[in-house]
Coordinates of C-alpha atoms and ligand atoms in Angstrom, one line a residue:
M1 CA -70.6 1.2 117.8
I2 CA -73.3 3.8 116.9
D3 CA -71.1 6.9 116.3
L4 CA -73.0 10.1 116.9
R5 CA -69.9 12.2 117.5
S6 CA -70.0 13.9 114.1
D7 CA -71.1 13.5 110.5
T8 CA -67.3 13.5 109.7
V9 CA -67.1 9.8 110.7
T10 CA -68.9 8.3 107.7
R11 CA -67.1 5.7 105.6
P12 CA -67.4 5.7 101.8
T13 CA -70.1 3.3 100.5
S14 CA -69.1 0.7 97.9
A15 CA -70.7 2.8 95.1
M16 CA -68.6 5.8 96.2
L17 CA -65.5 3.6 96.4
E18 CA -66.2 2.3 92.9
A19 CA -66.4 5.9 91.6
M20 CA -63.0 6.6 93.2
F21 CA -61.5 3.5 91.6
Q22 CA -62.8 4.6 88.2
A23 CA -61.5 8.2 88.5
R24 CA -59.2 9.6 85.8
V25 CA -56.4 11.4 87.5
G26 CA -53.4 13.6 86.9
D27 CA -51.1 15.9 88.9
D28 CA -53.4 18.7 90.2
V29 CA -50.5 21.0 91.1
Y30 CA -49.8 21.0 87.3
E31 CA -53.6 21.6 87.0
E32 CA -53.8 18.3 85.1
D33 CA -56.3 16.3 87.2
P34 CA -59.6 16.1 85.2
T35 CA -61.6 14.8 88.1
V36 CA -60.5 17.6 90.4
K37 CA -61.4 20.1 87.7
A38 CA -64.8 18.4 87.2
L39 CA -65.5 18.6 90.9
E40 CA -64.5 22.3 91.2
E41 CA -66.7 23.2 88.2
A42 CA -69.6 21.2 89.4
A43 CA -69.5 22.7 92.9
A44 CA -69.1 26.2 91.5
A45 CA -72.0 25.7 89.0
R46 CA -74.4 24.6 91.8
F47 CA -73.9 28.0 93.4
G48 CA -73.7 29.9 90.2
M49 CA -70.1 30.9 91.0
E50 CA -67.2 31.1 88.6
A51 CA -64.6 28.8 90.1
G52 CA -63.6 26.4 92.8
L53 CA -60.5 25.2 94.7
F54 CA -60.4 21.6 96.0
C55 CA -58.7 21.4 99.4
P56 CA -58.2 18.6 102.0
S57 CA -60.4 20.2 104.7
G58 CA -62.9 22.9 105.6
T59 CA -60.4 24.4 108.0
M60 CA -58.1 24.9 105.0
T61 CA -60.8 26.4 102.7
N62 CA -61.9 28.8 105.4
Q63 CA -58.4 29.9 106.4
I64 CA -57.3 30.3 102.7
A65 CA -60.4 32.5 102.1
I66 CA -59.6 34.6 105.2
K67 CA -55.9 35.0 104.2
A68 CA -56.9 36.0 100.7
H69 CA -59.5 38.5 101.8
T70 CA -57.4 40.2 104.5
Q71 CA -54.0 41.8 105.4
P72 CA -52.3 41.9 108.8
M73 CA -53.8 44.6 111.0
S74 CA -57.2 44.0 109.7
E75 CA -60.3 42.5 111.4
V76 CA -62.7 39.7 110.6
I77 CA -66.3 40.1 111.9
C78 CA -67.7 36.8 113.0
E79 CA -69.9 35.1 115.5
Q80 CA -68.2 34.4 118.9
T81 CA -68.7 30.6 118.6
S82 CA -68.1 30.4 114.9
H83 CA -65.9 27.5 113.7
I84 CA -63.4 29.8 112.1
Y85 CA -62.7 31.4 115.5
L86 CA -63.3 28.7 118.0
W87 CA -62.1 25.5 116.3
E88 CA -59.5 26.4 113.8
V89 CA -56.6 26.6 116.2
G90 CA -56.4 30.4 116.1
G91 CA -55.7 30.2 112.4
I92 CA -56.9 33.7 111.8
A93 CA -54.1 35.1 113.9
F94 CA -51.5 32.5 112.7
H95 CA -52.1 32.6 109.0
S96 CA -53.5 36.1 108.4
G97 CA -52.2 38.2 111.3
A98 CA -55.8 39.5 111.6
S99 CA -57.9 40.3 114.6
V100 CA -61.5 39.3 115.2
A101 CA -64.6 41.2 116.2
L102 CA -66.7 38.5 118.0
L103 CA -70.4 39.1 118.0
P104 CA -72.9 37.2 120.1
G105 CA -75.4 35.4 117.8
N106 CA -78.8 34.0 118.2
R107 CA -77.9 30.3 118.0
G108 CA -75.0 31.5 115.8
R109 CA -76.9 33.8 113.6
L110 CA -76.0 37.5 113.4
T111 CA -78.2 40.4 112.4
A112 CA -77.3 43.1 109.8
A113 CA -77.5 45.7 112.6
Q114 CA -75.0 43.9 114.7
V115 CA -72.6 43.5 111.8
E116 CA -72.9 47.2 110.8
A117 CA -72.3 48.3 114.3
A118 CA -69.1 46.2 114.4
I119 CA -67.5 47.8 111.3
R120 CA -64.6 50.0 112.3
P121 CA -64.5 53.6 111.3
D122 CA -61.5 53.9 108.9
D123 CA -60.5 57.4 110.0
N124 CA -59.1 56.3 113.4
V125 CA -55.5 54.8 113.4
H126 CA -56.2 53.0 116.7
Y127 CA -58.4 50.5 115.0
P128 CA -57.8 47.5 112.7
I129 CA -59.5 47.8 109.3
T130 CA -62.6 45.6 108.9
Q131 CA -61.8 43.5 105.8
L132 CA -64.1 40.5 106.1
I133 CA -67.5 39.5 107.4
S134 CA -67.9 35.7 107.8
L135 CA -71.1 33.8 108.5
E136 CA -71.6 30.1 109.2
N137 CA -74.7 28.2 107.9
T138 CA -75.7 25.8 109.3
H139 CA -74.2 27.0 112.5
N140 CA -72.4 24.2 114.3
R141 CA -72.4 25.6 117.9
G142 CA -75.9 27.0 117.3
G143 CA -77.1 23.4 117.0
G144 CA -77.3 23.2 113.2
S145 CA -79.4 26.4 113.0
C146 CA -80.2 28.0 109.6
Y147 CA -80.3 31.5 108.4
A148 CA -83.5 32.8 106.7
L149 CA -82.5 34.3 103.3
P150 CA -83.7 37.8 104.2
E151 CA -81.4 37.9 107.2
I152 CA -78.4 37.1 104.9
E153 CA -79.7 39.5 102.3
A154 CA -79.7 42.3 104.9
I155 CA -76.1 41.4 106.0
A156 CA -75.0 41.2 102.3
E157 CA -76.5 44.7 101.7
V158 CA -74.4 46.1 104.6
A159 CA -71.2 44.3 103.3
R160 CA -71.7 45.8 99.8
R161 CA -72.4 49.3 101.1
Y162 CA -69.1 49.3 103.0
G163 CA -67.2 47.4 100.3
I164 CA -66.4 44.5 102.7
P165 CA -66.3 41.0 101.3
L166 CA -68.7 38.4 102.7
H167 CA -67.5 34.8 103.3
L168 CA -69.7 31.8 104.2
D169 CA -68.4 28.8 106.2
G170 CA -70.8 26.5 104.4
A171 CA -69.4 23.3 105.9
R172 CA -73.0 22.1 106.2
I173 CA -74.6 24.4 103.6
F174 CA -76.4 21.5 101.9
N175 CA -78.1 20.7 105.2
A176 CA -79.3 24.3 105.3
L177 CA -80.5 24.2 101.7
V178 CA -82.4 20.9 102.1
A179 CA -83.9 22.0 105.4
T180 CA -85.1 25.4 104.2
G181 CA -85.7 24.8 100.5
Q182 CA -83.4 27.7 99.7
D183 CA -81.7 27.9 96.3
A184 CA -77.9 27.4 96.2
R185 CA -77.7 30.1 93.5
E186 CA -79.0 32.7 95.9
Y187 CA -76.0 32.1 98.0
G188 CA -73.7 32.5 95.0
L189 CA -75.2 35.9 94.5
L190 CA -74.9 37.0 98.1
F191 CA -71.5 35.7 99.1
D192 CA -68.1 36.6 97.7
T193 CA -66.7 33.2 98.8
I194 CA -68.2 30.0 100.1
S195 CA -66.5 27.0 101.7
V196 CA -68.4 23.8 101.1
C197 CA -67.5 20.5 102.9
L198 CA -67.9 17.2 101.1
S199 CA -66.7 15.1 104.1
K200 CA -69.6 16.0 106.5
G201 CA -73.2 15.1 105.8
L202 CA -72.4 14.4 102.1
G203 CA -70.3 11.4 103.2
A204 CA -67.1 11.8 101.2
P205 CA -63.9 10.7 103.1
V206 CA -62.0 13.9 102.6
G207 CA -62.4 17.3 101.0
S208 CA -63.8 20.8 100.8
V209 CA -64.2 23.2 97.9
L210 CA -63.7 27.0 98.2
L211 CA -65.9 28.9 95.7
G212 CA -65.4 32.4 94.4
S213 CA -64.6 34.5 91.4
R214 CA -62.1 33.2 88.9
A215 CA -59.6 35.9 89.9
F216 CA -60.0 35.2 93.6
I217 CA -59.6 31.4 93.2
H218 CA -56.5 32.0 91.1
K219 CA -55.0 34.0 94.0
T220 CA -55.9 31.2 96.5
K221 CA -53.8 28.6 94.7
R222 CA -50.6 30.1 96.0
I223 CA -52.0 30.2 99.5
R224 CA -53.1 26.6 99.3
K225 CA -49.6 25.7 98.2
V226 CA -47.9 27.5 101.1
M227 CA -50.2 25.7 103.5
G228 CA -49.1 22.4 102.0
G229 CA -52.5 21.7 100.5
G230 CA -51.3 21.3 96.8
M231 CA -52.3 17.7 96.2
R232 CA -51.2 15.5 93.3
Q233 CA -53.5 12.7 92.0
A234 CA -56.3 14.1 94.1
G235 CA -58.9 13.0 91.6
Y236 CA -59.4 9.8 93.5
L237 CA -60.7 12.0 96.4
A238 CA -62.5 14.4 94.1
A239 CA -64.4 11.5 92.6
A240 CA -65.8 10.8 96.0
G241 CA -66.8 14.4 96.3
L242 CA -68.5 14.4 92.9
Y243 CA -70.3 11.2 93.8
A244 CA -71.4 12.8 97.1
L245 CA -72.7 16.0 95.3
E246 CA -74.7 13.9 92.8
N247 CA -76.1 11.3 95.2
N248 CA -76.0 12.4 98.8
V249 CA -77.7 15.8 98.9
E250 CA -81.4 15.0 98.9
R251 CA -81.0 12.2 101.5
L252 CA -79.9 14.7 104.1
A253 CA -83.6 15.1 104.8
D254 CA -83.5 11.6 106.4
D255 CA -80.7 12.7 108.7
H256 CA -82.8 15.8 109.7
R257 CA -85.9 13.6 110.4
R258 CA -83.8 11.3 112.6
A259 CA -82.2 14.3 114.4
R260 CA -85.7 15.7 115.1
Q261 CA -86.7 12.3 116.5
L262 CA -83.7 12.3 118.8
G263 CA -84.5 15.8 119.9
E264 CA -88.0 14.8 120.9
T265 CA -86.8 11.7 122.8
L266 CA -84.2 13.8 124.6
A267 CA -86.7 16.5 125.5
A268 CA -88.8 13.9 127.2
Q269 CA -86.0 12.7 129.5
P270 CA -86.0 13.9 133.1
Y271 CA -82.2 14.2 133.1
V272 CA -82.2 16.6 130.1
A273 CA -82.4 20.3 131.0
E274 CA -82.6 21.8 127.5
V275 CA -82.5 20.7 123.8
L276 CA -81.6 23.4 121.3
P277 CA -84.3 23.6 118.5
V278 CA -83.4 20.9 116.0
E279 CA -83.3 22.3 112.5
T280 CA -81.0 20.0 110.6
N281 CA -78.7 17.0 111.7
L282 CA -77.1 18.4 114.9
V283 CA -78.7 17.9 118.2
I284 CA -77.2 19.9 121.1
F285 CA -78.6 19.4 124.6
R286 CA -77.7 20.3 128.2
L287 CA -77.9 17.7 131.0
R288 CA -79.3 18.7 134.4
D289 CA -76.6 19.2 136.9
E290 CA -77.7 16.0 138.8
Q291 CA -76.6 14.0 135.7
P292 CA -72.8 14.4 135.3
A293 CA -71.9 14.5 131.6
G294 CA -69.0 12.1 132.0
A295 CA -71.2 9.4 133.5
F296 CA -73.8 10.0 130.8
L297 CA -71.2 9.5 128.0
E298 CA -69.9 6.4 129.8
Y299 CA -73.4 5.0 130.0
L300 CA -73.9 5.5 126.3
K301 CA -70.6 3.9 125.6
Q302 CA -71.6 0.8 127.5
N303 CA -74.6 0.7 125.3
G304 CA -72.5 0.9 122.1
I305 CA -73.1 4.6 121.5
I306 CA -70.5 7.4 121.3
A307 CA -71.3 11.1 121.4
S308 CA -69.3 14.4 121.8
S309 CA -69.0 16.5 124.9
F310 CA -69.8 20.1 123.8
G311 CA -69.0 22.2 126.9
P312 CA -70.0 21.8 130.6
Q313 CA -73.0 19.5 130.7
M314 CA -73.5 20.0 126.9
I315 CA -73.6 17.0 124.6
R316 CA -73.9 16.9 120.8
F317 CA -75.5 14.1 118.8
V318 CA -75.1 14.1 115.0
T319 CA -77.1 12.1 112.5
H320 CA -75.5 11.1 109.2
L321 CA -75.2 8.6 106.4
D322 CA -74.1 5.7 108.7
V323 CA -76.9 6.1 111.2
T324 CA -79.9 4.0 110.4
D325 CA -83.5 3.8 111.8
E326 CA -82.6 0.6 113.5
M327 CA -79.6 2.4 115.3
L328 CA -81.9 5.2 116.2
A329 CA -84.3 2.8 117.9
R330 CA -81.4 1.4 119.9
V331 CA -80.4 5.0 120.9
T332 CA -84.0 5.8 121.9
E333 CA -84.1 2.6 124.0
A334 CA -80.9 3.4 125.8
L335 CA -81.9 7.0 126.5
G336 CA -85.2 5.9 127.9
S337 CA -83.6 3.3 130.1
L338 CA -81.1 5.6 131.9
R339 CA -81.9 5.8 135.6
Ligands
LIG1 N1 -66.4 20.6 112.5 C1 -66.1 19.4 113.2 C2 -65.3 19.8 114.4 O1 -64.2 20.6 114.0 C3 -66.0 20.5 115.5 C4 -67.4 18.8 113.6 O2 -67.3 17.6 114.1 O3 -68.5 19.4 113.6 N2 -66.7 24.7 109.6 C5 -67.7 24.1 110.3 C6 -68.9 24.8 110.6 C7 -67.4 22.8 110.9 O4 -68.3 22.2 111.7 C8 -66.2 22.2 110.6 C9 -65.8 20.8 111.2 C10 -65.3 22.8 109.8 C11 -65.6 24.1 109.3 C12 -63.9 22.3 109.5 O5 -63.9 21.2 108.6 P1 -62.7 20.2 108.6 O6 -62.9 19.2 109.7 O7 -62.8 19.5 107.2 O8 -61.4 20.9 108.7

């Protein structure tokens, strides 16, 4: 099967497994796992941030950050199709008792003017208090779209002016960095907290790291514990994350090249109505009404290809570590042969 459903489906390579086998471990709830510490420090250092917290998933790092930044009766400003709102099981309400101000983005990207207009005046008791602004880069539902740095700088300026923390769901931040040539350290300066996933394009089997100030990360340890995310000999997993950070970042450019190729092939097919601009490794497209999505996915399956349905007539293809040029040729062939 050629699995284009997500970049979460990758399996560890033998070199990554070897790094996991070799890991030195301890009980991380006692803060005694040297490999977890090494991963948290390495991830934080990349972004010029003080500290990191290793967690099982990006959902957990995002939700821990939201909980630590907010109190009940507050509000989080985010894009209306952001992962933290749409795909984290209503966790903002469940964990944090907070409300959301949902803004329509341009392929997921917000502007500083939109964000500023959504900040609640604090002298009116009818309103929740705006306590967090959250951005997503790359933006999943936006088709892997990337922010330009000046757009983030303008939003960060608003956040600072109002004294509101700024969080980044950077599940695919390395895709954005590789695609745009931006510097991770700029992000460390602009955001208060960043969630980075190791188990997407970077190819680790499990894991995300939440980055922030030393004091903030200290506070998040208790929240991770109450969510059941305190892991013991987690160094075996952290070793995969360290390996991924050291070896699998630059190669994301290959995934982006393959995604662009897929986008071009799709745009040339008569049954495709629209392909969102391909900026990184996600390719989101809409089928014409005459081509039912269910039948399209079934046709792909019969040709050994699986993909995700992403809304009515919308499909997502994702390129990743386990998609080769040879597989891409087979996908191209199947897409061209559909009648
Ligand atoms: N996204 C998954 C699905 O949940 C949709 C995928 O296949 O793309 N932030 C962003 C932007 C994400 O895309 C994801 C996963 C997460 C957070 C959550 O990460 P995990 O799956 O580790 O909880």
